[in-house]
Amino acid sequence: MKVAEIQSFGIDEVVLADRPEPKPQFGQVVIKVKAASLNYRDLMMVKGVYNPKLRRPLIPLSDGVGEVVEVGTGVTRVTVGDRVAGIFMQKWIDGPIDESKARPALGGDIDGMAAEFVCLDQEGIVHVPDFLTDEEAATLPCAAVTAWDALIDQGQLKAGDSILIQGTGGVSIFALQIARMTGASVIATSSHDEKLERVKSMGASDGINYKTHPDWDSKVLEITNKAGVDHIVEVGGAGTLARSFKAVRKGGHISLIGVLAGATAEVNPMPILMKNIRVQGIFVGSRKMFEDMNRAIALNNLKPVIDRVFEFKEIKEALKYMESGAHFGKICIRM
Amino acid sequence: MKVAEIQSFGIDEVVLADRPEPKPQFGQVVIKVKAASLNYRDLMMVKGVYNPKLRRPLIPLSDGVGEVVEVGTGVTRVTVGDRVAGIFMQKWIDGPIDESKARPALGGDIDGMAAEFVCLDQEGIVHVPDFLTDEEAATLPCAAVTAWDALIDQGQLKAGDSILIQGTGGVSIFALQIARMTGASVIATSSHDEKLERVKSMGASDGINYKTHPDWDSKVLEITNKAGVDHIVEVGGAGTLARSFKAVRKGGHISLIGVLAGATAEVNPMPILMKNIRVQGIFVGSRKMFEDMNRAIALNNLKPVIDRVFEFKEIKEALKYMESGAHFGKICIRM
Amino acid sequence: MKVAEIQSFGIDEVVLADRPEPKPQFGQVVIKVKAASLNYRDLMMVKGVYNPKLRRPLIPLSDGVGEVVEVGTGVTRVTVGDRVAGIFMQKWIDGPIDESKARPALGGDIDGMAAEFVCLDQEGIVHVPDFLTDEEAATLPCAAVTAWDALIDQGQLKAGDSILIQGTGGVSIFALQIARMTGASVIATSSHDEKLERVKSMGASDGINYKTHPDWDSKVLEITNKAGVDHIVEVGGAGTLARSFKAVRKGGHISLIGVLAGATAEVNPMPILMKNIRVQGIFVGSRKMFEDMNRAIALNNLKPVIDRVFEFKEIKEALKYMESGAHFGKICIRM
Amino acid sequence: MKVAEIQSFGIDEVVLADRPEPKPQFGQVVIKVKAASLNYRDLMMVKGVYNPKLRRPLIPLSDGVGEVVEVGTGVTRVTVGDRVAGIFMQKWIDGPIDESKARPALGGDIDGMAAEFVCLDQEGIVHVPDFLTDEEAATLPCAAVTAWDALIDQGQLKAGDSILIQGTGGVSIFALQIARMTGASVIATSSHDEKLERVKSMGASDGINYKTHPDWDSKVLEITNKAGVDHIVEVGGAGTLARSFKAVRKGGHISLIGVLAGATAEVNPMPILMKNIRVQGIFVGSRKMFEDMNRAIALNNLKPVIDRVFEFKEIKEALKYMESGAHFGKICIRM
């Protein structure tokens, strides 16, 4: 079968290779992958930025959806023909994270979804909502679960709360949709006015162009009558965190997700103390969160926003498109 | 000024009396009442069922909205001209309930809102959303805060969860609206098909006529694929609780609110244990909950459902109408 | 190998039978059982009271500790020679309960620990604290985890809180020890003054003889300056629940555990509402709770209280001794 | 009456001045101060580091205990003769922090406790445990409430959990005592072996000399079998935070309290994300927390650790002693 492989680091080094088709062991299932989606982590993985000691060759991509085509003995959670997605961390089923649940993660510690067939433990998959296309369902495992964990499980968001999203990448757009679904309000930042118009058409109350207003935190305070927002879905990392400290309300929450601004920047933590802020690191979520979210998505007809779909053989182009930062929502791959 | 008074028990004993207009002391405000609303507790208070030792004469009604017309020294939270509602328990500002916060309650321990003017401590009032009429705003203090406390503060409801409401009284209809606002699904019971149609038009997914289906719990299990609902807003008391134990999912929540079925019925508590159910008594809520709710109401344009508005002088008719149980949503009084 | 079997209902019908020794399948381990302990549920199971449709023959007892003597392929959590206990519900690993986690339970849905060897999935066992004897460790799976779930996971008990325990059975004594370990105070009820002296020597602040004071709730209010206790570990069921409603503080918690008073009694739920009480059904707990508890037990040198140890062949005598209600703490069986 | 005043910045600039004795207004009480205690914030306030725009002259010190000697009209919470402490933030009674509760704070926004008499609102005081001396009780308002908020309200600490404290200042020693009272284990760091011996005698399981072991985080991982501790009470600020990120377990909590290491250092926030860490800024706590803590202190006989008591006229010496960092526990002032 065809798989994509990271052998050397660099987008142009991604190789389409052949591997034997997997056979399911006790408790395992084989999935014929139909669609996958890209996350910023995949890009960093391919470029060797995420983990310079990455085991190679590695099949990249954490997110994929497909059809169960074969099941091993002892499999009771699914049957052949079911449509499922892999969960990001194969051992994080339920409850709070711990060291043993955090590994292994698809497309990082172990091979990912950029393959015609993948073999996973029956515990490491979930059924996806029927009303979604394969590509739409493939956007969920990393970005959507991350947004859900940040806002719902950790953030305990409720109707009437306010959140801030940064940019229009996958996590941010899912955060917008989940917040609106929950009756919360959304302020968005972007460097493009047309993207701000688009998030407003999706329910954001306000958009701030951070190119025009580099001091976007002041705009947030202006919009919120100096109070600040309740919750910030921080995807900029140290590069934007200092402003987020100013834009969040006293006692507010910041979900620290992003790695966009690079791993080397530093920030003064004093405002965390002075404003009683909670900064919660979010690293995707559990299968339970994924299942809870799927129920909410189905009930509320939440349609993931797909920017563009590439063919499997165009995986390098897809990664380069992600690198350009031009996207709004998710980038998918049709297998 | 004109006030309504409970002197002897019984709806027909409610008297319109004259009292001197109040003057604000330190930290107090005088409110010219514009509208009030009725709750089942008011009816029981008037009939002497709620508290046979009720201090009398007592001005009834917990719920009312009006305009601040005079403020005492030390008042900083409001100014003359503000539109405010009294909070149900005048001392429950924030945090969990305790004995000292639970008293005094309007229209029970102390005089209520059925008066041309009322005098309250500045801490015992909240601003109400601008887009609501006086009558709509007057529906909030008891029924809406109760539903909010049950589902949001205690229930931690999230998108995708399912709730069951019983009947179409004030708390039930607010629970429906708050659940929908939060992205949750709603099953409703009623003895009238036309009321079920109406709750469905408001977003309920299913309606069960408990006259046609006295074993409505079986219908709930059928609708939920045998799982049961996540949360029941139980307003029937002991009369319906046994069925609610069957209709809620393992590990589910029941908000115990209702007193409709009478104070003498009993129930076997065993299913609470065997199904790991949480039964949480809900007795209205804090000012903080009221304020949080108002923010959510304003953001999501939640319009309270008013069945009928009576004139102040028709207060007996209003109480009798409530007693008939024919209403859908709230019964109001225009002062 | 020797096993105990429920073939017909009744203590005297318990039979010592022979079965072939089990062999571990994929992911399973075989445990040579060293000690077991009795719970009231076991007694009801044997008598046919718990589940009249119990699948038979059934090996009873949920609680047992032993040594891993053989492991199947794929086993990574334990090795031969480890000392482990089975977890009550074999599928409740972590997170909140749900229908699929609630089954199967040892000694109920599936064969229990009253056997020379048992074969369990590697996920369904935990290591037990080194400093405990086999008998002591065998007391933990049901009673101790139940008390931990009630007070810690669900009760969020903290130093300075007050709890009430009823009687001196396994759950009550563990609740006393866990509460004291957490810096909380304990009031105990019993029908024997010498048992009350003993719980006081273990750290209870007050003891109430409910024979001498059938209105023990009044004594609780007296002791707590009319406030009531924060948390009641209710093991009496409907028989004592009405008094517990009076003895708990406004906004307090009642963990509903007990089945002692029989399954048919009923109670008026009104006080739940009027006092904003939370009644939480507790049915043992997850493996995660068991592991958290073991850590606390080891750190704080909590020694389970064993009343008496019987030999395996004396299992009927052990059950009869439990039925007599004379015990203080746990009844064990040495295999 | 005699008061201490910050007129110009600098320890040597603290002045003992005369002011008229206060008279209570509606709802206020006058307290004859018996003892006060110092916190690092007081030192920074005096030196002009905390708030360069500090309103002056200002009476410093947030912590003080005294006897109510006069009450205004409307006072119901205390009577003349009661022994009380002021609460740090005079408006934070209950519930989560917000902007309006965060101000005013004693010895910062408003005059503090370094005076013979202070006049406070009746809502801004708490009764202190009888068994404590005035000096001991005076140590509680800032440091002890901060430790309680960090570990109990925000940290949800439970028996068996592990915490790390840094140094032997007031907050750290209270954190040690509160953790031990809750059945949790404590690892301590210090630059003095004799202080480490002392914390071990108070129940810490391990002490790490960070002079001998500048990479104290590695020692923590060694002690915890590479897992890291559950909770760090971080008082070093940016200066130690990077190591705390390494020493805390995956999914662990860091209470960010400290300002010792200066306000200008910066830290790379990436580990927060990668380890799903929660960093919670803690700025003292509410009156409710203070009252809960007092109950726990009284029940468990927690005796605050006082390093040294100065006379009122020695307030400069007391501040200099704090500046030296030589203390273990709290520094007090007898009025």
Short mmCIF file of C-alpha atoms in Angstrom, two decimals, chain D residues 198-317:
data_model
loop_
_atom_site.label_atom_id
_atom_site.label_comp_id
_atom_site.label_asym_id
_atom_site.label_seq_id
_atom_site.Cartn_x
_atom_site.Cartn_y
_atom_site.Cartn_z
CA ARG D 198 13.22 22.07 60.23
CA VAL D 199 10.66 21.62 57.44
CA LYS D 200 11.30 17.89 57.58
CA SER D 201 10.57 17.93 61.30
CA MET D 202 7.28 19.60 60.34
CA GLY D 203 6.38 16.77 58.00
CA ALA D 204 8.11 17.42 54.68
CA SER D 205 9.28 14.13 53.21
CA ASP D 206 12.27 15.58 51.38
CA GLY D 207 14.39 18.70 51.35
CA ILE D 208 16.56 19.95 48.51
CA ASN D 209 19.31 22.51 49.03
CA TYR D 210 19.17 24.57 45.84
CA LYS D 211 22.61 25.99 46.50
CA THR D 212 24.13 22.51 46.54
CA HIS D 213 21.71 21.39 43.81
CA PRO D 214 21.02 24.35 41.52
CA ASP D 215 19.26 21.86 39.24
CA TRP D 216 16.74 21.12 41.99
CA ASP D 217 14.16 20.11 39.38
CA SER D 218 16.26 17.03 38.59
CA LYS D 219 16.24 16.11 42.28
CA VAL D 220 12.45 16.44 42.32
CA LEU D 221 12.17 14.08 39.35
CA GLU D 222 14.54 11.68 41.09
CA ILE D 223 12.48 11.73 44.29
CA THR D 224 9.22 11.24 42.38
CA ASN D 225 10.47 8.43 40.12
CA LYS D 226 10.56 10.81 37.13
CA ALA D 227 6.86 11.65 37.50
CA GLY D 228 7.19 15.15 38.96
CA VAL D 229 5.04 16.60 41.74
CA ASP D 230 1.34 17.24 41.44
CA HIS D 231 1.40 20.84 42.61
CA ILE D 232 4.04 23.55 42.97
CA VAL D 233 3.55 26.59 45.16
CA GLU D 234 5.69 28.85 43.04
CA VAL D 235 6.93 31.88 44.97
CA GLY D 236 10.07 32.55 42.95
CA GLY D 237 8.39 34.01 39.89
CA ALA D 238 10.10 33.99 36.53
CA GLY D 239 13.39 33.19 38.27
CA THR D 240 12.33 29.67 39.20
CA LEU D 241 9.37 29.04 36.92
CA ALA D 242 11.36 27.39 34.13
CA ARG D 243 12.57 24.75 36.60
CA SER D 244 9.10 24.37 38.04
CA PHE D 245 7.85 23.48 34.56
CA LYS D 246 10.31 20.57 34.65
CA ALA D 247 9.55 19.53 38.22
CA VAL D 248 5.75 19.35 37.88
CA ARG D 249 4.06 16.27 36.51
CA LYS D 250 2.23 16.14 33.21
CA GLY D 251 -1.15 17.74 33.80
CA GLY D 252 0.07 19.21 37.11
CA HIS D 253 -0.70 22.54 38.75
CA ILE D 254 1.53 25.50 39.48
CA SER D 255 0.21 28.21 41.78
CA LEU D 256 1.96 31.36 40.71
CA ILE D 257 2.37 33.51 43.77
CA GLY D 258 5.84 34.81 44.01
CA VAL D 259 7.37 38.06 43.23
CA LEU D 260 10.67 37.38 44.92
CA ALA D 261 12.68 36.93 41.78
CA GLY D 262 11.71 40.33 40.43
CA ALA D 263 9.22 41.55 37.94
CA THR D 264 11.42 41.71 34.89
CA ALA D 265 12.50 38.13 34.28
CA GLU D 266 10.88 36.22 31.46
CA VAL D 267 10.15 32.60 30.82
CA ASN D 268 9.43 30.40 27.81
CA PRO D 269 5.82 29.25 28.12
CA MET D 270 6.14 26.25 25.76
CA PRO D 271 6.28 23.59 28.53
CA ILE D 272 2.87 24.73 29.77
CA LEU D 273 1.45 23.53 26.50
CA MET D 274 3.54 20.42 26.01
CA LYS D 275 2.86 19.12 29.52
CA ASN D 276 -0.77 20.28 29.82
CA ILE D 277 0.22 22.29 32.89
CA ARG D 278 -2.17 24.62 34.67
CA VAL D 279 -0.57 27.84 35.89
CA GLN D 280 -2.95 29.60 38.21
CA GLY D 281 -2.20 33.08 39.42
CA ILE D 282 -3.07 33.39 43.09
CA PHE D 283 -3.62 36.75 44.72
CA VAL D 284 -4.68 36.00 48.29
CA GLY D 285 -8.35 34.95 48.55
CA SER D 286 -11.89 35.66 49.70
CA ARG D 287 -13.40 36.05 53.15
CA LYS D 288 -15.12 32.71 52.60
CA MET D 289 -11.74 31.04 52.12
CA PHE D 290 -10.42 32.75 55.24
CA GLU D 291 -13.37 31.46 57.24
CA ASP D 292 -13.08 27.94 55.83
CA MET D 293 -9.38 27.99 56.64
CA ASN D 294 -9.95 29.20 60.17
CA ARG D 295 -12.27 26.28 60.76
CA ALA D 296 -9.60 23.90 59.50
CA ILE D 297 -6.90 25.60 61.57
CA ALA D 298 -8.96 25.33 64.74
CA LEU D 299 -9.92 21.72 64.12
CA ASN D 300 -6.38 20.62 63.34
CA ASN D 301 -4.54 22.84 65.81
CA LEU D 302 -2.41 24.38 63.13
CA LYS D 303 0.01 26.75 64.83
CA PRO D 304 1.46 29.45 62.57
CA VAL D 305 5.25 29.58 62.67
CA ILE D 306 6.50 32.94 63.92
CA ASP D 307 10.15 33.71 63.41
CA ARG D 308 10.34 36.91 65.42
CA VAL D 309 8.12 39.56 66.99
CA PHE D 310 9.04 43.25 66.84
CA GLU D 311 7.56 46.19 68.72
CA PHE D 312 5.50 48.69 66.73
CA LYS D 313 8.24 51.29 67.02
CA GLU D 314 10.67 48.76 65.51
CA ILE D 315 8.73 48.50 62.26
CA LYS D 316 11.75 49.57 60.19
CA GLU D 317 13.87 46.86 61.80
#
